[in-house]
XYZ file of C-alpha atoms in Angstrom:
731
model
C -146.764 -53.665 -109.136
C -146.627 -56.223 -111.945
C -148.170 -56.718 -115.432
C -149.444 -60.126 -116.716
C -146.915 -61.604 -119.340
C -147.868 -61.111 -122.878
C -149.128 -64.031 -124.941
C -145.904 -64.250 -127.144
C -142.268 -63.853 -126.277
C -140.266 -60.706 -127.506
C -138.111 -61.367 -130.596
C -134.523 -61.727 -129.451
C -131.831 -59.346 -130.343
C -130.207 -60.258 -133.864
C -126.636 -60.677 -134.250
C -125.757 -57.196 -135.134
C -127.110 -55.976 -131.889
C -125.384 -58.583 -129.870
C -122.032 -57.801 -131.521
C -122.203 -54.178 -130.369
C -122.320 -54.995 -126.567
C -119.377 -56.123 -124.478
C -119.394 -57.370 -120.677
C -118.058 -55.015 -118.029
C -117.260 -55.751 -114.531
C -117.781 -52.882 -111.801
C -115.873 -54.078 -108.797
C -115.709 -57.174 -106.999
C -119.270 -57.534 -105.959
C -120.865 -56.100 -109.327
C -122.588 -57.974 -111.377
C -121.942 -57.899 -115.236
C -124.113 -55.630 -117.488
C -124.459 -54.935 -121.037
C -122.446 -51.916 -122.212
C -122.951 -50.134 -125.542
C -119.853 -48.512 -126.669
C -121.308 -46.298 -129.166
C -123.625 -44.866 -126.575
C -120.569 -44.432 -124.077
C -118.949 -42.474 -127.021
C -122.076 -40.124 -127.512
C -122.042 -39.625 -123.700
C -118.243 -38.499 -124.019
C -119.023 -36.203 -127.010
C -122.018 -34.758 -125.177
C -119.942 -33.881 -121.959
C -117.017 -32.720 -123.888
C -119.549 -30.071 -125.605
C -121.070 -28.984 -122.581
C -117.903 -28.429 -120.503
C -116.155 -26.641 -123.546
C -118.975 -24.476 -123.875
C -119.058 -23.543 -120.177
C -115.393 -22.914 -120.116
C -114.810 -21.493 -123.806
C -118.243 -20.338 -125.161
C -116.564 -18.470 -127.928
C -114.837 -21.609 -129.348
C -117.860 -23.867 -129.087
C -120.936 -21.401 -128.801
C -123.320 -24.242 -129.388
C -121.903 -26.617 -126.871
C -125.170 -26.626 -124.861
C -126.740 -29.113 -127.393
C -124.728 -31.710 -125.161
C -127.603 -31.709 -122.643
C -130.223 -32.538 -125.407
C -127.918 -35.451 -126.270
C -128.172 -36.788 -122.815
C -131.957 -36.364 -122.965
C -132.253 -38.529 -125.839
C -129.742 -41.188 -124.367
C -131.919 -41.228 -121.337
C -135.206 -41.772 -123.139
C -133.657 -44.672 -125.143
C -132.305 -46.585 -122.086
C -135.031 -45.909 -119.605
C -137.606 -46.810 -122.191
C -135.671 -50.131 -122.474
C -135.302 -50.819 -118.801
C -139.068 -50.232 -118.195
C -140.560 -51.808 -121.388
C -138.401 -55.207 -121.311
C -139.761 -56.179 -117.855
C -143.236 -54.857 -118.486
C -143.529 -57.029 -121.557
C -142.645 -60.168 -119.205
C -144.822 -59.031 -116.384
C -141.850 -58.493 -113.893
C -141.645 -54.838 -113.877
C -141.663 -53.316 -110.193
C -141.987 -49.518 -109.415
C -140.185 -50.040 -106.403
C -137.102 -51.609 -108.028
C -136.948 -49.188 -110.819
C -137.172 -46.073 -108.554
C -134.540 -47.721 -106.010
C -132.103 -48.388 -108.877
C -132.521 -44.681 -110.155
C -131.871 -43.466 -106.572
C -128.722 -45.738 -105.920
C -127.414 -44.654 -109.281
C -127.952 -40.779 -109.123
C -128.230 -39.486 -105.557
C -125.117 -40.401 -103.792
C -122.718 -38.622 -106.285
C -125.228 -35.572 -106.759
C -125.759 -35.242 -102.920
C -122.003 -35.405 -102.405
C -121.384 -32.724 -105.172
C -124.215 -30.405 -103.334
C -122.805 -30.804 -100.108
C -119.331 -29.706 -101.155
C -120.966 -26.951 -102.996
C -122.436 -25.529 -99.835
C -118.875 -25.660 -98.064
C -117.486 -23.853 -101.154
C -120.353 -21.267 -101.152
C -119.826 -20.831 -97.220
C -115.873 -20.449 -97.644
C -115.382 -18.336 -100.835
C -118.680 -16.881 -101.998
C -119.506 -13.163 -100.916
C -122.524 -13.326 -98.399
C -124.445 -11.154 -101.160
C -124.846 -14.119 -103.169
C -125.631 -16.625 -100.289
C -129.323 -16.030 -100.727
C -129.673 -16.965 -104.295
C -126.953 -19.714 -104.366
C -128.424 -21.664 -101.408
C -132.088 -21.194 -102.573
C -130.892 -22.828 -105.503
C -128.932 -25.408 -103.704
C -132.076 -26.371 -101.881
C -133.812 -26.493 -105.223
C -131.393 -28.659 -106.705
C -131.505 -31.123 -103.612
C -135.126 -31.570 -104.206
C -134.743 -31.844 -108.140
C -136.807 -28.849 -109.078
C -134.183 -26.605 -109.961
C -135.207 -26.178 -113.474
C -138.477 -24.812 -112.278
C -136.750 -22.588 -109.938
C -134.621 -21.204 -113.037
C -137.859 -21.054 -114.919
C -139.305 -18.626 -112.534
C -136.308 -16.438 -112.241
C -135.906 -16.004 -116.058
C -139.055 -14.353 -116.355
C -138.309 -11.884 -113.568
C -136.979 -8.545 -114.876
C -134.130 -8.329 -112.002
C -133.303 -11.779 -112.494
C -132.311 -11.471 -116.051
C -129.143 -9.660 -115.152
C -128.144 -11.897 -112.041
C -125.119 -13.796 -111.797
C -125.237 -17.439 -112.568
C -126.166 -19.909 -109.778
C -123.469 -22.167 -108.473
C -125.871 -25.131 -109.274
C -127.584 -23.869 -112.262
C -126.373 -27.095 -114.012
C -128.820 -28.961 -111.982
C -131.653 -27.671 -114.053
C -131.078 -30.639 -116.599
C -130.616 -33.212 -113.736
C -133.869 -32.036 -112.345
C -135.706 -32.457 -115.604
C -134.188 -36.050 -116.055
C -135.366 -36.847 -112.386
C -138.991 -35.474 -113.350
C -138.856 -37.820 -116.241
C -137.828 -40.895 -114.248
C -140.684 -40.042 -112.007
C -143.359 -39.950 -114.669
C -142.122 -42.272 -117.496
C -142.767 -45.629 -115.579
C -146.428 -44.451 -114.905
C -146.993 -43.709 -118.596
C -145.387 -47.009 -119.976
C -147.146 -49.060 -117.257
C -150.822 -47.584 -118.038
C -149.886 -48.697 -122.035
C -149.188 -51.943 -120.724
C -152.277 -52.130 -118.255
C -154.462 -50.978 -121.424
C -152.824 -53.669 -123.539
C -153.611 -56.428 -121.238
C -157.114 -55.233 -120.453
C -158.012 -55.205 -124.217
C -156.031 -57.979 -125.084
C -159.125 -60.527 -125.185
C -161.065 -57.985 -127.543
C -158.225 -56.644 -129.758
C -155.038 -58.343 -129.126
C -153.362 -55.000 -129.048
C -149.684 -55.407 -128.408
C -147.450 -53.399 -126.104
C -145.185 -51.880 -128.496
C -147.812 -50.108 -130.543
C -149.435 -48.875 -127.238
C -146.203 -47.567 -126.134
C -145.414 -45.977 -129.508
C -148.784 -44.058 -129.572
C -147.967 -42.693 -126.169
C -144.449 -41.538 -126.855
C -145.761 -40.284 -130.174
C -148.277 -38.195 -128.446
C -145.617 -36.926 -125.784
C -143.224 -36.021 -128.761
C -145.995 -34.017 -130.914
C -147.294 -32.325 -127.831
C -144.144 -31.431 -126.110
C -142.564 -30.348 -129.433
C -145.556 -27.994 -130.130
C -145.222 -26.468 -126.685
C -141.355 -26.126 -127.265
C -141.756 -24.175 -130.452
C -144.589 -22.170 -128.724
C -142.691 -21.511 -125.554
C -139.495 -20.554 -127.108
C -141.136 -18.089 -129.212
C -142.902 -16.326 -126.158
C -140.952 -17.143 -122.808
C -137.405 -17.241 -121.808
C -138.384 -19.839 -119.267
C -138.783 -22.262 -122.119
C -135.471 -23.426 -121.771
C -135.908 -25.019 -118.301
C -139.241 -26.345 -118.711
C -139.904 -30.051 -118.504
C -142.870 -29.701 -120.798
C -140.763 -28.061 -123.439
C -138.073 -31.045 -123.151
C -140.081 -34.133 -123.015
C -140.243 -34.604 -126.513
C -136.470 -35.144 -126.164
C -136.730 -38.170 -124.223
C -139.678 -39.287 -126.397
C -137.658 -39.237 -129.295
C -135.054 -41.628 -127.456
C -137.887 -44.081 -126.540
C -139.320 -43.978 -130.076
C -135.711 -44.693 -131.201
C -135.474 -47.870 -129.000
C -138.849 -49.126 -130.176
C -137.825 -48.738 -133.773
C -134.464 -50.591 -133.309
C -136.278 -53.456 -132.032
C -137.719 -54.404 -135.386
C -135.369 -52.917 -137.765
C -132.204 -54.314 -139.099
C -129.778 -51.589 -140.488
C -127.189 -52.964 -143.105
C -123.497 -52.178 -141.830
C -122.621 -49.900 -144.847
C -125.615 -47.622 -143.908
C -125.174 -47.947 -140.438
C -121.530 -46.546 -140.853
C -123.019 -43.955 -143.061
C -125.703 -43.060 -140.240
C -122.918 -42.894 -137.571
C -120.754 -40.401 -139.556
C -123.568 -38.122 -140.482
C -124.891 -38.167 -136.899
C -121.328 -37.137 -135.553
C -121.268 -34.373 -138.259
C -124.751 -33.120 -137.137
C -123.774 -33.004 -133.466
C -120.598 -31.143 -134.316
C -122.035 -28.726 -136.499
C -124.667 -27.647 -133.983
C -122.067 -27.206 -131.400
C -120.041 -25.103 -133.604
C -122.869 -23.185 -135.549
C -125.613 -22.711 -132.635
C -125.146 -19.964 -130.284
C -127.066 -17.669 -127.898
C -129.111 -16.138 -130.708
C -130.497 -19.562 -131.681
C -133.924 -20.113 -130.842
C -133.661 -23.020 -128.328
C -134.966 -25.764 -127.684
C -137.744 -25.169 -130.304
C -137.551 -26.938 -133.707
C -133.862 -26.155 -133.734
C -133.373 -28.826 -131.323
C -134.497 -31.499 -133.838
C -131.080 -31.149 -135.415
C -128.644 -32.353 -132.669
C -131.353 -34.784 -131.915
C -131.371 -36.295 -135.085
C -127.688 -36.532 -134.872
C -127.715 -38.680 -131.564
C -130.410 -40.738 -133.072
C -128.409 -41.647 -136.082
C -125.359 -42.564 -133.955
C -127.329 -44.730 -131.648
C -129.210 -46.388 -134.515
C -125.673 -46.998 -136.478
C -124.348 -48.990 -133.393
C -121.021 -50.275 -133.631
C -120.655 -50.243 -137.414
C -118.688 -53.274 -139.004
C -116.951 -51.709 -141.906
C -113.561 -50.567 -141.321
C -114.145 -46.935 -142.596
C -116.884 -46.426 -139.864
C -116.451 -44.604 -136.551
C -116.266 -47.612 -134.429
C -112.620 -47.564 -133.878
C -113.280 -44.089 -132.439
C -115.783 -45.291 -130.204
C -113.273 -48.007 -128.778
C -110.520 -45.536 -127.698
C -109.827 -46.015 -123.996
C -109.869 -42.110 -123.578
C -113.337 -41.891 -125.334
C -114.946 -44.685 -123.211
C -113.227 -43.376 -119.947
C -114.858 -39.779 -120.640
C -118.222 -41.535 -121.313
C -117.745 -43.351 -117.906
C -117.287 -40.244 -115.715
C -119.701 -38.088 -117.792
C -122.196 -37.958 -115.054
C -119.373 -37.014 -112.432
C -117.681 -34.432 -114.522
C -121.047 -32.969 -115.472
C -121.830 -32.563 -111.703
C -118.289 -31.094 -110.660
C -117.258 -28.854 -113.420
C -119.870 -26.177 -112.863
C -119.319 -25.243 -109.338
C -115.632 -25.086 -109.634
C -116.204 -22.844 -112.659
C -118.432 -20.349 -110.725
C -116.386 -20.478 -107.431
C -113.101 -20.004 -109.129
C -113.497 -16.037 -109.439
C -114.007 -15.888 -105.637
C -111.109 -17.992 -104.928
C -108.533 -16.220 -106.762
C -110.075 -12.645 -105.727
C -111.452 -11.273 -109.062
C -113.652 -8.425 -108.996
C -117.458 -9.255 -109.685
C -117.864 -9.294 -113.587
C -114.185 -9.724 -114.271
C -113.460 -12.489 -116.863
C -111.930 -15.417 -115.418
C -108.299 -15.774 -116.969
C -107.498 -18.805 -119.389
C -105.151 -20.257 -116.532
C -107.894 -20.350 -113.979
C -110.149 -22.203 -116.396
C -107.303 -24.644 -117.051
C -107.194 -25.509 -113.389
C -110.918 -25.818 -113.243
C -110.922 -28.362 -116.170
C -107.993 -30.326 -114.448
C -109.466 -30.449 -111.049
C -112.969 -31.221 -112.465
C -111.759 -34.141 -114.371
C -109.698 -35.377 -111.251
C -112.876 -35.009 -108.864
C -114.956 -36.961 -111.772
C -112.563 -40.022 -111.877
C -112.594 -40.093 -108.060
C -116.412 -39.817 -107.656
C -116.691 -42.391 -110.255
C -114.200 -44.751 -108.411
C -115.101 -44.008 -104.931
C -118.839 -43.161 -104.934
C -120.626 -44.291 -108.211
C -118.880 -47.571 -108.801
C -119.141 -48.937 -104.954
C -122.662 -47.675 -104.689
C -123.703 -49.330 -108.010
C -122.110 -52.734 -106.825
C -123.503 -52.538 -103.482
C -126.980 -51.707 -104.639
C -126.901 -54.523 -107.243
C -126.092 -57.262 -104.725
C -129.059 -55.866 -102.470
C -131.302 -55.908 -105.477
C -130.514 -59.522 -106.274
C -130.991 -60.737 -102.744
C -133.777 -63.378 -102.203
C -135.681 -60.596 -100.389
C -134.474 -57.268 -101.764
C -135.366 -54.414 -99.213
C -135.684 -50.774 -100.514
C -136.310 -48.941 -97.382
C -132.511 -48.264 -97.280
C -132.334 -46.094 -100.189
C -135.379 -44.030 -99.229
C -133.567 -43.507 -95.828
C -130.475 -42.572 -97.857
C -132.229 -40.064 -100.058
C -133.918 -38.381 -97.194
C -130.743 -38.024 -95.129
C -128.772 -36.817 -98.281
C -131.330 -34.091 -98.986
C -131.401 -33.039 -95.275
C -127.570 -32.953 -95.250
C -127.544 -30.487 -98.163
C -130.787 -28.515 -97.487
C -130.415 -27.945 -93.491
C -126.946 -26.150 -93.940
C -127.946 -24.234 -96.875
C -131.089 -23.332 -95.191
C -129.131 -21.721 -92.204
C -127.011 -19.667 -94.629
C -130.318 -18.597 -96.436
C -131.810 -17.359 -93.248
C -128.952 -15.574 -91.930
C -128.933 -13.418 -95.033
C -132.790 -12.935 -94.746
C -132.452 -11.728 -91.388
C -129.801 -9.294 -92.239
C -131.663 -7.902 -95.122
C -134.879 -7.334 -93.133
C -132.863 -4.989 -90.676
C -133.407 -1.188 -91.684
C -130.638 0.778 -93.017
C -129.626 3.947 -91.529
C -131.487 6.920 -93.602
C -129.271 9.531 -92.568
C -131.280 12.420 -93.948
C -133.220 14.720 -91.381
C -135.996 17.382 -92.119
C -135.950 20.783 -90.433
C -138.932 22.554 -89.238
C -138.921 24.831 -92.224
C -138.799 21.883 -94.680
C -135.109 21.914 -95.247
C -133.459 18.575 -95.664
C -129.844 17.921 -94.546
C -127.559 15.209 -93.999
C -124.418 14.497 -92.059
C -121.100 15.743 -93.317
C -119.531 12.964 -95.594
C -122.569 10.939 -95.687
C -123.634 9.637 -98.892
C -123.879 12.173 -101.552
C -122.367 14.936 -99.228
C -119.057 13.449 -99.758
C -119.228 14.430 -103.416
C -119.956 18.071 -102.707
C -117.238 20.849 -103.564
C -114.720 21.014 -100.872
C -115.719 17.584 -99.125
C -112.633 15.840 -97.879
C -113.676 12.626 -96.556
C -111.829 9.514 -95.205
C -112.116 5.967 -96.624
C -114.808 4.024 -94.473
C -114.061 0.800 -92.846
C -115.906 -2.184 -94.241
C -117.963 -2.490 -90.788
C -119.176 0.914 -91.104
C -120.411 0.942 -94.718
C -124.449 1.456 -94.767
C -126.225 -0.070 -95.907
C -124.125 -3.575 -95.685
C -123.379 -5.189 -98.966
C -125.833 -8.016 -97.994
C -128.798 -5.315 -97.350
C -127.502 -3.245 -100.301
C -128.740 -6.070 -102.638
C -132.260 -5.595 -101.548
C -132.359 -1.872 -100.679
C -135.075 -1.076 -103.270
C -138.038 1.232 -103.147
C -140.034 -0.986 -105.096
C -139.407 -3.882 -102.684
C -139.932 -2.027 -99.486
C -141.588 1.611 -99.097
C -143.114 1.187 -102.690
C -143.956 -2.616 -102.615
C -146.386 -3.172 -105.111
C -146.029 0.284 -107.074
C -143.500 -1.198 -109.678
C -145.328 -3.535 -111.876
C -143.279 -5.935 -114.158
C -143.657 -8.448 -117.022
C -146.967 -8.557 -119.117
C -148.898 -6.588 -116.480
C -150.620 -3.553 -117.913
C -152.272 -2.422 -115.006
C -151.821 1.450 -114.542
C -150.395 1.407 -110.879
C -150.526 4.939 -109.326
C -149.033 4.993 -105.833
C -149.410 8.145 -103.553
C -145.877 8.548 -101.748
C -145.970 12.324 -100.779
C -148.349 14.282 -98.904
C -151.693 13.123 -99.929
C -153.187 16.505 -98.844
C -150.622 18.560 -100.977
C -152.022 21.217 -103.194
C -148.963 20.918 -105.466
C -149.394 17.869 -107.588
C -146.485 16.116 -109.108
C -145.665 12.667 -110.708
C -143.010 10.435 -111.873
C -143.407 7.982 -114.549
C -141.087 5.665 -116.326
C -139.049 2.310 -115.960
C -137.012 1.110 -112.852
C -134.699 3.914 -113.244
C -137.259 6.387 -112.742
C -137.818 4.389 -109.485
C -134.206 5.213 -108.597
C -135.144 8.856 -107.896
C -138.391 7.968 -106.045
C -136.872 7.953 -102.657
C -135.069 11.362 -102.785
C -138.312 12.799 -104.502
C -140.362 11.317 -101.594
C -138.167 13.050 -99.132
C -138.562 16.359 -100.977
C -142.340 16.041 -101.347
C -142.926 15.235 -98.014
C -140.768 18.177 -96.650
C -142.689 20.605 -99.317
C -145.956 19.133 -98.586
C -146.424 18.121 -102.070
C -148.356 15.307 -103.611
C -146.150 12.822 -105.341
C -147.712 9.882 -107.449
C -145.559 7.184 -109.156
C -146.238 5.420 -112.317
C -143.772 2.686 -112.731
C -143.393 -0.360 -115.064
C -139.905 -2.384 -115.105
C -138.366 -2.217 -118.703
C -140.913 0.379 -119.760
C -139.989 4.048 -120.213
C -142.585 6.575 -121.446
C -141.650 6.790 -125.100
C -143.389 6.903 -128.399
C -141.099 4.075 -129.690
C -142.658 0.439 -129.708
C -141.220 -1.983 -127.079
C -143.534 -5.090 -126.291
C -147.103 -5.234 -126.649
C -147.969 -5.090 -122.945
C -145.537 -2.324 -122.343
C -147.109 -0.135 -125.372
C -150.557 -0.880 -123.888
C -149.165 0.350 -120.421
C -147.771 3.636 -121.768
C -150.921 4.546 -123.759
C -152.946 3.952 -120.777
C -150.741 5.558 -118.352
C -150.417 8.719 -120.752
C -154.124 8.941 -120.804
C -154.214 8.891 -117.168
C -151.444 11.662 -116.648
C -153.463 13.846 -119.297
C -156.465 13.531 -117.369
C -154.986 14.176 -113.946
C -153.109 17.220 -115.296
C -150.323 17.292 -112.735
C -148.244 20.404 -112.270
C -144.834 18.848 -112.963
C -144.249 15.146 -114.186
C -140.809 13.921 -113.837
C -139.343 11.473 -116.280
C -136.458 9.200 -116.454
C -135.141 5.934 -118.168
C -132.624 3.496 -118.484
C -130.020 4.736 -120.853
C -128.851 1.278 -122.115
C -132.146 1.056 -123.572
C -132.487 3.688 -126.469
C -135.819 2.467 -127.932
C -136.602 1.692 -130.816
C -132.836 0.474 -130.988
C -132.795 -2.110 -127.865
C -129.921 -2.817 -125.565
C -126.618 -1.180 -125.582
C -123.796 -3.522 -124.332
C -120.867 -1.101 -124.805
C -120.701 3.019 -124.443
C -119.676 3.259 -127.962
C -122.725 1.562 -129.438
C -124.835 4.311 -128.062
C -123.952 6.483 -131.227
C -125.318 9.960 -131.917
C -127.713 8.894 -134.253
C -129.154 6.262 -132.297
C -129.185 8.681 -129.146
C -131.053 11.459 -131.255
C -133.527 8.714 -132.582
C -134.469 7.631 -129.112
C -134.622 11.184 -127.908
C -137.248 12.006 -130.408
C -139.392 9.408 -129.413
C -139.370 10.503 -125.729
C -139.893 14.125 -126.927
C -142.927 13.428 -128.781
C -144.610 11.707 -125.768
C -143.341 14.961 -123.653
C -145.203 17.156 -125.963
C -148.287 15.501 -125.404
C -148.040 15.920 -121.615
C -147.182 19.842 -122.214
C -150.144 20.229 -124.384
C -152.316 18.538 -121.521
C -151.140 21.407 -119.065
C -148.122 19.574 -117.262
C -144.559 20.599 -117.076
C -141.898 18.043 -117.822
C -138.752 17.571 -115.876
C -136.224 15.183 -117.209
C -133.790 13.452 -114.730
C -130.554 12.313 -116.408
C -129.903 8.546 -115.917
C -127.144 7.439 -113.492
C -123.779 5.771 -114.475
C -124.012 1.921 -115.308
C -121.266 -0.023 -113.555
C -122.266 -2.957 -115.553
C -120.837 -1.446 -118.759
C -118.005 -0.046 -116.728
C -116.952 -3.716 -115.979
C -118.512 -4.308 -112.474
C -121.681 -6.338 -112.883
C -122.412 -6.706 -109.034
C -121.475 -3.943 -106.945
C -122.532 -5.273 -103.584
C -120.541 -8.390 -104.098
C -117.688 -6.444 -105.142
C -117.963 -4.366 -101.954
C -118.284 -7.370 -99.888
C -115.180 -8.604 -101.307
C -112.987 -5.382 -101.297
C -114.738 -2.732 -99.272
C -114.529 0.856 -99.718
C -111.534 0.827 -102.111
C -111.085 1.685 -105.666
C -111.357 -2.138 -106.668
C -115.071 -1.562 -107.288
C -115.046 2.123 -108.871
C -115.415 2.412 -112.697
C -114.381 4.943 -115.439
C -117.061 7.777 -116.021
C -115.997 7.502 -119.807
C -117.263 3.811 -119.908
C -120.018 4.074 -117.378
C -121.793 7.081 -118.167
C -123.861 6.780 -121.462
C -125.009 9.633 -123.561
C -128.592 9.456 -122.148
C -131.181 10.372 -124.744
C -133.415 11.641 -122.035
C -130.896 14.252 -121.460
C -130.784 14.815 -124.924
C -134.658 15.227 -125.454
C -134.683 17.592 -122.436
C -131.852 19.660 -124.099
C -133.769 20.003 -127.650
C -137.449 20.107 -126.491
C -138.764 23.582 -125.608
C -140.052 23.931 -121.931
C -138.434 20.909 -120.668
C -136.095 21.232 -117.567
C -133.156 18.899 -117.245
C -131.770 17.892 -113.652
C -128.503 16.325 -114.188
C -127.185 14.620 -111.103
C -123.959 13.057 -112.433
C -121.895 15.099 -110.042
C -123.504 13.088 -107.266
C -122.107 9.902 -108.589
C -118.775 10.692 -110.359
C -115.745 13.058 -109.869
C -112.543 13.384 -111.643
C -113.459 10.627 -114.353
C -114.122 7.972 -111.537
C -117.750 6.660 -110.573
C -117.118 5.112 -107.080
C -119.150 2.097 -105.919
C -119.190 3.528 -102.251
C -119.787 7.075 -101.704
C -119.739 8.638 -98.236
C -119.803 5.204 -96.573
C -123.084 4.364 -98.532
C -123.311 1.583 -101.309
C -124.277 3.347 -104.342
C -125.801 0.272 -106.311
C -127.834 -2.463 -105.452
C -128.122 -4.483 -108.764
C -126.288 -3.939 -111.765
C -127.098 -0.114 -112.604
C -129.973 0.377 -110.065
C -129.248 2.749 -107.250
C -129.838 1.722 -103.524
C -132.784 3.297 -101.602
C -130.217 4.573 -99.151
C -127.815 6.319 -101.434
C -130.880 7.907 -103.509
C -132.372 9.393 -99.839
C -128.710 10.907 -99.413
C -129.177 12.731 -102.647
C -132.329 14.498 -101.543
C -130.830 17.761 -99.609
C -128.673 18.236 -102.972
C -131.605 17.732 -105.297
C -133.893 19.920 -103.367
C -132.868 23.198 -104.856
C -133.149 22.024 -108.471
C -136.258 20.082 -108.000
C -137.921 23.015 -105.981
C -136.827 25.555 -108.727
C -138.450 23.426 -111.364
C -141.676 22.913 -109.538
C -141.866 26.602 -108.616
C -141.372 27.573 -112.103
C -143.814 25.233 -113.537
C -146.458 26.689 -110.934
C -145.696 30.301 -112.155
C -146.647 29.590 -115.519
């Protein structure tokens, strides 16, 4: 598709712009092209910032702004590549998309294919599902949307980084490449359609479109960053950065910058990029308006070009090492992250253990070597080959379409096979191990699950093949995902969801309320309730314990409505539990020593205030002490650790580190009429909290207990639970 040529020829570039371009030859068959040294230098700065941030985030906490620098460069160059042929009526959608595909797909698909192999060889099968899902999304260039979906999921916030997480930015760029030509072509179409009546020129029309995208997307970015963690990955919150690059290109077509000012702008731009890389960190709202700072920096550097004054930074731009790093920036970006993620598994680190400095050094060296090889053996030959094809008398574009589909299939099919194998294993039922006698007594085999923690138990170590559930199954062995599907609400949902999981005809009515750590106890209470013929109702909301303290607007609404429901129902007993790492109103605790007595007592008072209201309504309150937190203890992914090391001590954590001074337990100790059930002895012994107890994996995700282990606790919780309920009934 082409557009009619304009009435007047475009202005030729001035001498200053010509002086900052050099000719570069890429292979024997490659044609010459214009190469802007300052842009290559900016690429070098951007990739250095990103790689150093990923390897050493404490040194360069804001290095993530390098991605935003790449977005501005893409907006600048792609706008030029589209607008110039549009102005002469020679733009072709097929040529544009074919060139983008030849330029980007071969290297990215090669990286993804190798990543699939690395995952199959080194990564524990517990992570295959998440990793392969992300690999498929990356092959289809929708990784940013996949991560945006995960980022607003309660469980996903604590999950390990994906091996292809960095493809989110490449996906965002590909989506930009898909839409941008349509936007600019529409501007050209409207220009030519209105030409006879108003003489509208192409540049103002494009400027209006880019300006609209800039303003709307920036507004969206500011709003979304303040309200959703998904904002970091959304195309809509990043489009303004591409538009900024396009507007910069338009402005430079008509503006001549004096050399001294250009040199000053260049230094100022470099200073802005360096300052943000050093001063920004994870607490900086981003992208939001804060991204304007590094984007202004890169815009100043590009606008400054190759400054003529000797005191300008042009001598830095010309350095061979800087230009080389700019040349390999794309390949280095592709390779460094998968190597960084897979390295801990290669050297046998326990899940959650920090990668040592020497291993990061190896990652950097190997990534640089692979980037150089990828540039020489994949990028340059393909660019030369595609350039020759594009300049043929009758260029054919079908080949790149076939190549693109084949590349995606080569990546997606084996990844899908690995994904499917894990899903099939997770769908298999794990052994429950607990039986109910005719008199309602619960029992379990000796040395099975929590039975192995009973006094006098002398249980042998279990072979990896006999661990139940398997580590792959353990990752999803969750009440809320299986027996209680739909019973645990999350996010901004304020629905009071009541689920009956006991004996619906039971005359003894009990309930359990709280967050996902209350859900940890439901499988055990469910077995007890059914054996005793009690009615058991759950009221569960992820991240929302029943406390007076304010958490979020939606959580506070749910708490108020749920409390009203509990008071109306007047259950005989209401069980309460909560994650001890969130002593509201003080927020998340990252280390055991952060939960000071003052914070604990403050959070306990907030729980007690709510419980008293339940007591006044006629219900007895039974508090369940929170389980240990292996994440604080140093093992953030127990199933993956067990997959690597089996039933050994490598995945165990210290009780002193992992067991927090639970505010719920403190509230129970200080509130009259509240009973405390402390199950710590079923999780820890002799100062250690094992990852596998009695052949059962204890934790499924960070500090959440597997459904299988919770059920194994039922026979040993039964006496205390029964006594608490009978005491409440006797009142």
